[in-house]
XYZ file of C-alpha atoms in Angstrom:
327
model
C -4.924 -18.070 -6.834
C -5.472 -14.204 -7.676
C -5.664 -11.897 -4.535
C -9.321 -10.573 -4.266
C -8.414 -6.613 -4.378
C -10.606 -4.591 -2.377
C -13.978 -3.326 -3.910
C -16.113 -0.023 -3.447
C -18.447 -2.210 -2.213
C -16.542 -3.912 0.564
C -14.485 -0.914 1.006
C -18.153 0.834 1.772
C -19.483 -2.132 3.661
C -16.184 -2.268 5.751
C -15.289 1.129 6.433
C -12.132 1.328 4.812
C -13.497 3.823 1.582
C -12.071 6.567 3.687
C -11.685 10.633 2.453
C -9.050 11.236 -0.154
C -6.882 12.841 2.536
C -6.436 10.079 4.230
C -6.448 7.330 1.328
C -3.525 9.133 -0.390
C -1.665 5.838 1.212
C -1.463 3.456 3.689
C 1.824 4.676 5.247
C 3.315 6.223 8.590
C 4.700 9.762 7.142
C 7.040 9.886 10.129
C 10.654 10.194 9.081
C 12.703 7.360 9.716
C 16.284 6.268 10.420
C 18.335 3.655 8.316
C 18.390 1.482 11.285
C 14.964 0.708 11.129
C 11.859 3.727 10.653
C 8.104 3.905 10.752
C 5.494 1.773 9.278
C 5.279 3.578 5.636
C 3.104 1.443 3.557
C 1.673 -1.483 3.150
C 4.174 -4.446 2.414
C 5.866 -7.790 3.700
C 9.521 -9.265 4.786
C 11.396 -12.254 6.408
C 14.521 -13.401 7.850
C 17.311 -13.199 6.174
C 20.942 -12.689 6.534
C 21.779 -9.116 7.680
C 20.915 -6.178 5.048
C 24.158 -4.217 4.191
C 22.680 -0.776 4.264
C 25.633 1.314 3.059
C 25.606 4.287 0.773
C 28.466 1.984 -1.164
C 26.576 -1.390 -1.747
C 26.748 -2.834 -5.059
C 23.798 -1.846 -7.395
C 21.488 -5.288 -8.657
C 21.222 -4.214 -12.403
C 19.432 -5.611 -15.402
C 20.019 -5.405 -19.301
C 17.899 -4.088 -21.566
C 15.043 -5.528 -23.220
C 14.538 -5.056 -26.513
C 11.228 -6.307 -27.081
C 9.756 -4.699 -23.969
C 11.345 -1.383 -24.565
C 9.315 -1.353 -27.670
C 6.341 -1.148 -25.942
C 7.528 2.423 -24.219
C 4.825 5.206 -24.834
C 7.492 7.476 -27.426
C 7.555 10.227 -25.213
C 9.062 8.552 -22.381
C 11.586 6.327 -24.898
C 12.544 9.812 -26.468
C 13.116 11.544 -23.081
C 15.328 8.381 -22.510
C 14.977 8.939 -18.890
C 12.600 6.978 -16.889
C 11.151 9.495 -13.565
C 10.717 7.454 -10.462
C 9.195 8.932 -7.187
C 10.160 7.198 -3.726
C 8.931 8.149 -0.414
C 11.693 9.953 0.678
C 9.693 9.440 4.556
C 9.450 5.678 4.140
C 11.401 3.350 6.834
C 14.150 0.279 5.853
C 14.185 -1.958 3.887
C 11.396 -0.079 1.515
C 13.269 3.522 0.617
C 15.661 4.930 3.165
C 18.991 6.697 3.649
C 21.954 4.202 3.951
C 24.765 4.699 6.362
C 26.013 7.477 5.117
C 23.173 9.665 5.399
C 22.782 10.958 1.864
C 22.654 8.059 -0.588
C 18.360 6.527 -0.704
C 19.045 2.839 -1.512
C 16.213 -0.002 -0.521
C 13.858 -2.370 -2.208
C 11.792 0.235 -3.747
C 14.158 1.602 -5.445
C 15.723 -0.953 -6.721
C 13.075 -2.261 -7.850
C 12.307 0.366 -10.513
C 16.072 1.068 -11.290
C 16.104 -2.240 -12.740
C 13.078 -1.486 -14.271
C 14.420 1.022 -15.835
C 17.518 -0.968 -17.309
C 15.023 -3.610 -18.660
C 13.607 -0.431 -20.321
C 17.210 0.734 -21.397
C 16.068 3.937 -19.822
C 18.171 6.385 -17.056
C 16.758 6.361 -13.439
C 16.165 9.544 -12.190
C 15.164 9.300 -8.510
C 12.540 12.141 -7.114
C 11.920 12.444 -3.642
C 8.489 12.871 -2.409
C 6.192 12.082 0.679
C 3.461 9.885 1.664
C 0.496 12.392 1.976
C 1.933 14.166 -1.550
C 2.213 11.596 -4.124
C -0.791 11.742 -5.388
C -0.868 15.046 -6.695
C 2.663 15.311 -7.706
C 2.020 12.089 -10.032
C -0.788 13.760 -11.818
C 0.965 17.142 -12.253
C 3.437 15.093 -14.039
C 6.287 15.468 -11.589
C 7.379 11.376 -12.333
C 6.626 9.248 -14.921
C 5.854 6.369 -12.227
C 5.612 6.415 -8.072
C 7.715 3.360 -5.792
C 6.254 3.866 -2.551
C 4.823 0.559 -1.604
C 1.067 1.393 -2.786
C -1.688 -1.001 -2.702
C -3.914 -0.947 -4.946
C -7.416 -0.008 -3.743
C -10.877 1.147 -5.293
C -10.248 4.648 -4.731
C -7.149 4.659 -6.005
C -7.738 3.291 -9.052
C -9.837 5.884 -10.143
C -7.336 8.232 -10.786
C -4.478 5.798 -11.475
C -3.134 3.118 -12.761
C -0.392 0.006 -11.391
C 1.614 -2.902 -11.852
C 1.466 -5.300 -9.334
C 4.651 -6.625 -7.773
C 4.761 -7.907 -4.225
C 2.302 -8.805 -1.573
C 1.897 -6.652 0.862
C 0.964 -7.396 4.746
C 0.915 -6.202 7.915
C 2.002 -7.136 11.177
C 2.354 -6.580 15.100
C 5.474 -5.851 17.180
C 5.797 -7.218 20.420
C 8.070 -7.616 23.047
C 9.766 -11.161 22.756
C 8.692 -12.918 25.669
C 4.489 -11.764 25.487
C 2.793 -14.179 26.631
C -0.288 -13.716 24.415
C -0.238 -13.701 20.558
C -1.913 -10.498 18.522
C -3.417 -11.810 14.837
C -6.999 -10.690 14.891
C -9.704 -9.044 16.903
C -10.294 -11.508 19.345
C -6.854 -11.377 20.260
C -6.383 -6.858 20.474
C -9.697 -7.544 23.280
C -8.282 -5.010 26.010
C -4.921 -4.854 24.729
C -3.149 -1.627 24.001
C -1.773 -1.103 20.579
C 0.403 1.612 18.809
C -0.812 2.407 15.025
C 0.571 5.315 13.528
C -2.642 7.874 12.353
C -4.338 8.074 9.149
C -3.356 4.793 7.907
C -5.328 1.398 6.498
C -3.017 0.052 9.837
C -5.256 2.375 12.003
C -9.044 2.034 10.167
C -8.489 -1.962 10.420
C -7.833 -1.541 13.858
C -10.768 0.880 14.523
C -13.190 -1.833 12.216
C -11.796 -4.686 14.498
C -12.688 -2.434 18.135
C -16.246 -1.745 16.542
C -16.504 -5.619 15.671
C -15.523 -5.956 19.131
C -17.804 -3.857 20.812
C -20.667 -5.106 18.777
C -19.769 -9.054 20.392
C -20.039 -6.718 23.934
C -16.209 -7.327 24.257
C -13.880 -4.865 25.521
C -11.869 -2.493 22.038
C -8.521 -2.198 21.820
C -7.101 0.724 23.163
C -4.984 2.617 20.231
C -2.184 4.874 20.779
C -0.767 6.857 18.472
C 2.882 8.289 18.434
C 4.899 10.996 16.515
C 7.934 8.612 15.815
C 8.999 5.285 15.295
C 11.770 5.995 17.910
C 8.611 6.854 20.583
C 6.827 3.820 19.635
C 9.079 1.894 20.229
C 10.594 2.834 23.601
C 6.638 2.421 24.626
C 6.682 -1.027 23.292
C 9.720 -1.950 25.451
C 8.500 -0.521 28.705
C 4.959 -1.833 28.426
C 3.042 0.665 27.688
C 1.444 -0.772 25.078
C 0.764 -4.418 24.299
C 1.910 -4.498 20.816
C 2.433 -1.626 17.763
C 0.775 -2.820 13.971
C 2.662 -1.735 11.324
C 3.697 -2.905 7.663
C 5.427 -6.517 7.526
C 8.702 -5.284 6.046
C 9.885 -2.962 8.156
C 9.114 -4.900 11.055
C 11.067 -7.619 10.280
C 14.205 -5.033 9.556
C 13.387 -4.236 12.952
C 13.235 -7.521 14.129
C 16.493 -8.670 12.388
C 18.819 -6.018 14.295
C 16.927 -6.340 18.172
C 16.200 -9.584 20.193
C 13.973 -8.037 22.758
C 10.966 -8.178 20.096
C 8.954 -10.307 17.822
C 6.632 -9.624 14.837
C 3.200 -11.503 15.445
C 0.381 -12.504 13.100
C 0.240 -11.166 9.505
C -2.876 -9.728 7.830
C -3.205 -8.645 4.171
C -3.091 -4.662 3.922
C -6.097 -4.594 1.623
C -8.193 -6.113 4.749
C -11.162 -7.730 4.616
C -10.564 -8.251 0.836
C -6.596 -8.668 -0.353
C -4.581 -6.015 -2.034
C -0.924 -6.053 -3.700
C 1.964 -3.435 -3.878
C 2.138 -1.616 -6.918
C 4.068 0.680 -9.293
C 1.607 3.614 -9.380
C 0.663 5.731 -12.862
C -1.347 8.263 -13.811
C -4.346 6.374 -15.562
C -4.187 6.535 -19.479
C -0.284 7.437 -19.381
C 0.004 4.087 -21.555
C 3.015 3.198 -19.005
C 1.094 0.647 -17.265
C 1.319 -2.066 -19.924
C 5.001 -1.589 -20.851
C 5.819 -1.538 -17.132
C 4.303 -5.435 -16.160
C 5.770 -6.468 -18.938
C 9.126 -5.294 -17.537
C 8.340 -6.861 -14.628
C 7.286 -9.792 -15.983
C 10.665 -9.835 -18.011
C 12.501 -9.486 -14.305
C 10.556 -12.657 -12.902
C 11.465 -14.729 -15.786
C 14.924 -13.986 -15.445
C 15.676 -13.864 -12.039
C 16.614 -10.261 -11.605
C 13.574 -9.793 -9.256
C 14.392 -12.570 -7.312
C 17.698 -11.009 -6.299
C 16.290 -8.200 -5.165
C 13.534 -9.523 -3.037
C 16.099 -11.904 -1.575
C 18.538 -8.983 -0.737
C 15.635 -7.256 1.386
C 14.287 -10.277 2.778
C 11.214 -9.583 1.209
C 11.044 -13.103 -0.964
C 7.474 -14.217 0.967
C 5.922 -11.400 -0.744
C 7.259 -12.939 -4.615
C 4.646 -12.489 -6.972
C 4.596 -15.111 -9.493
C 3.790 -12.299 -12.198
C 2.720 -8.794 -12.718
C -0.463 -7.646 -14.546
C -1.812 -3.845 -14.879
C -4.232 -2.929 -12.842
C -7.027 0.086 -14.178
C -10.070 0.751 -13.300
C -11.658 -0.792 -16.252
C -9.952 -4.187 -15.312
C -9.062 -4.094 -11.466
């Protein structure tokens, strides 16, 4: 079944059609380590065998397409180069530095460097943040943006994507809680880290005013500067639980024992939303790009990659563009 992606009107009805400043993404901005960072998106993960996260890994490639590369707009097949911003502030497994504290590797980025080799293009990688995407994308500073973006209303009225994961989000808790965090009900009274000006934190502040309407007692939300901070608060119980995109959680998760990820609710709550390659609409890279994509399901190539960042739950089954004309 297609994911229901979010609507103006239940983005209006639900609170979650919030200012541009704050819509520019669904991510914690906050710098993050290789070892595990902040919550910088909106995506999904799993267990897995441990993530080699060395500057030195071995590169998942794929070989050129002919067919799809014929659908490249000609400026971008004559440039021969295919521009590719990543969150440079995002956390592991999405786009971080490996080991060696220079070289970005992650899911994100490989992602669109085989992308690119379907294309028979060069990857160029440009850094960027969270909050400045937007407008480097439409002054033309990359062809296409990687930074685990779901696809919303707002959004699509200035751009354009290709769908390629699911993306959810999740709660951290300390491993032995003895309650279990997965909807409103369950935050009554509880304290719970969300980093600021994210979906993470208006879900959270719909689900207190749901709350308070039943004459229940809100959540109480707490917001820290770092990852690091949230996380020491987690483990000495000063707050209850900390909600934060799926993928890096589990990273998390997969390198600590003294914490669990809880519940799992689609990003693009109360409708459903997917992580997307992001354009600037009308670039005419949209098309070209599922059907890259596409090309990468049917042979497997995507697969490996997902599977590498223990990400494989959030497989789609195929990509389609996604413009405002046809959401």
């Amino acid at each position: 079944m297609t994911p229901r992606l979010l609507t103006r009107r239940a983005l209006t009805a639900s609170g979650l059609l919030l200012p541009a400043s704050l819509l520019a993404a669904c991510s914690d901005p906050v710098p993050a380590a290789s070892a595990g960072g902040s919550g910088a998106s909106d995506g999904g993960g799993g267990d897995g065998p441990v993530l080699d996260t060395s500057g030195s890994q071995e590169l998942i490639r794929a070989e050129k397409n002919e067919e799809v590369a014929a659908l490249l707009p000609a400026e971008i097949a004559e440039s021969g180069v295919l521009r590719v911003g990543i969150n440079g502030t995002s956390s592991a497994p999405l786009s971080f530095l490996a080991d060696d504290n220079e070289t970005y590797i992650g899911s994100e980025i490989d992602i669109a460097r085989i992308v690119a080799d379907t294309f028979g293009l060069e990857f160029e990688l440009k850094l960027t943040t969270w909050e400045n995407w937007p407008m480097k994308l439409e002054a033309g500073d990359f062809d296409v943006v990687h930074a685990n973006i779901g696809i919303n209303a707002q959004r699509l009225q200035k751009f354009d994507f290709a769908s390629y994961r699911a993306a959810y989000m999740a709660f951290l808790t300390q491993a032995d809680a003895d309650f279990y965090l997965e909807d409103a009900d369950s935050l009554s009274g509880r304290i719970i880290a969300v980093s600021p000006a994210t979906n993470q934190e208006q879900i959270l502040t719909e689900w207190n005013a749901e709350l308070e309407a039943a004459g229940k007692e809100p959540a109480q939300l707490k917001n820290y500067s770092t990852n690091a901070d949230t996380l020491l608060a987690l483990g000495a119980g000063r707050v209850d639980g900390y909600l934060s995109p799926f993928p890096s959680l589990s990273f998390i998760t997969a390198r600590r024992d003294d914490v669990e990820v809880q519940g799992r609710i689609n990003a693009g709550w109360p409708d459903e939303t997917l992580v997307a390659a992001t354009f600037p609409a009308g670039s005419g890279l949209v098309d070209p790009y599922a059907a890259a994509l596409n090309a990468l399901i049917d042979n497997g190539v995507y697969g490996r990659v997902l599977d590498r960042w223990q990400l494989a739950e959030e497989a789609l089954p195929a990509s389609r563009a996604h413009t405002q004309e046809n959401p």
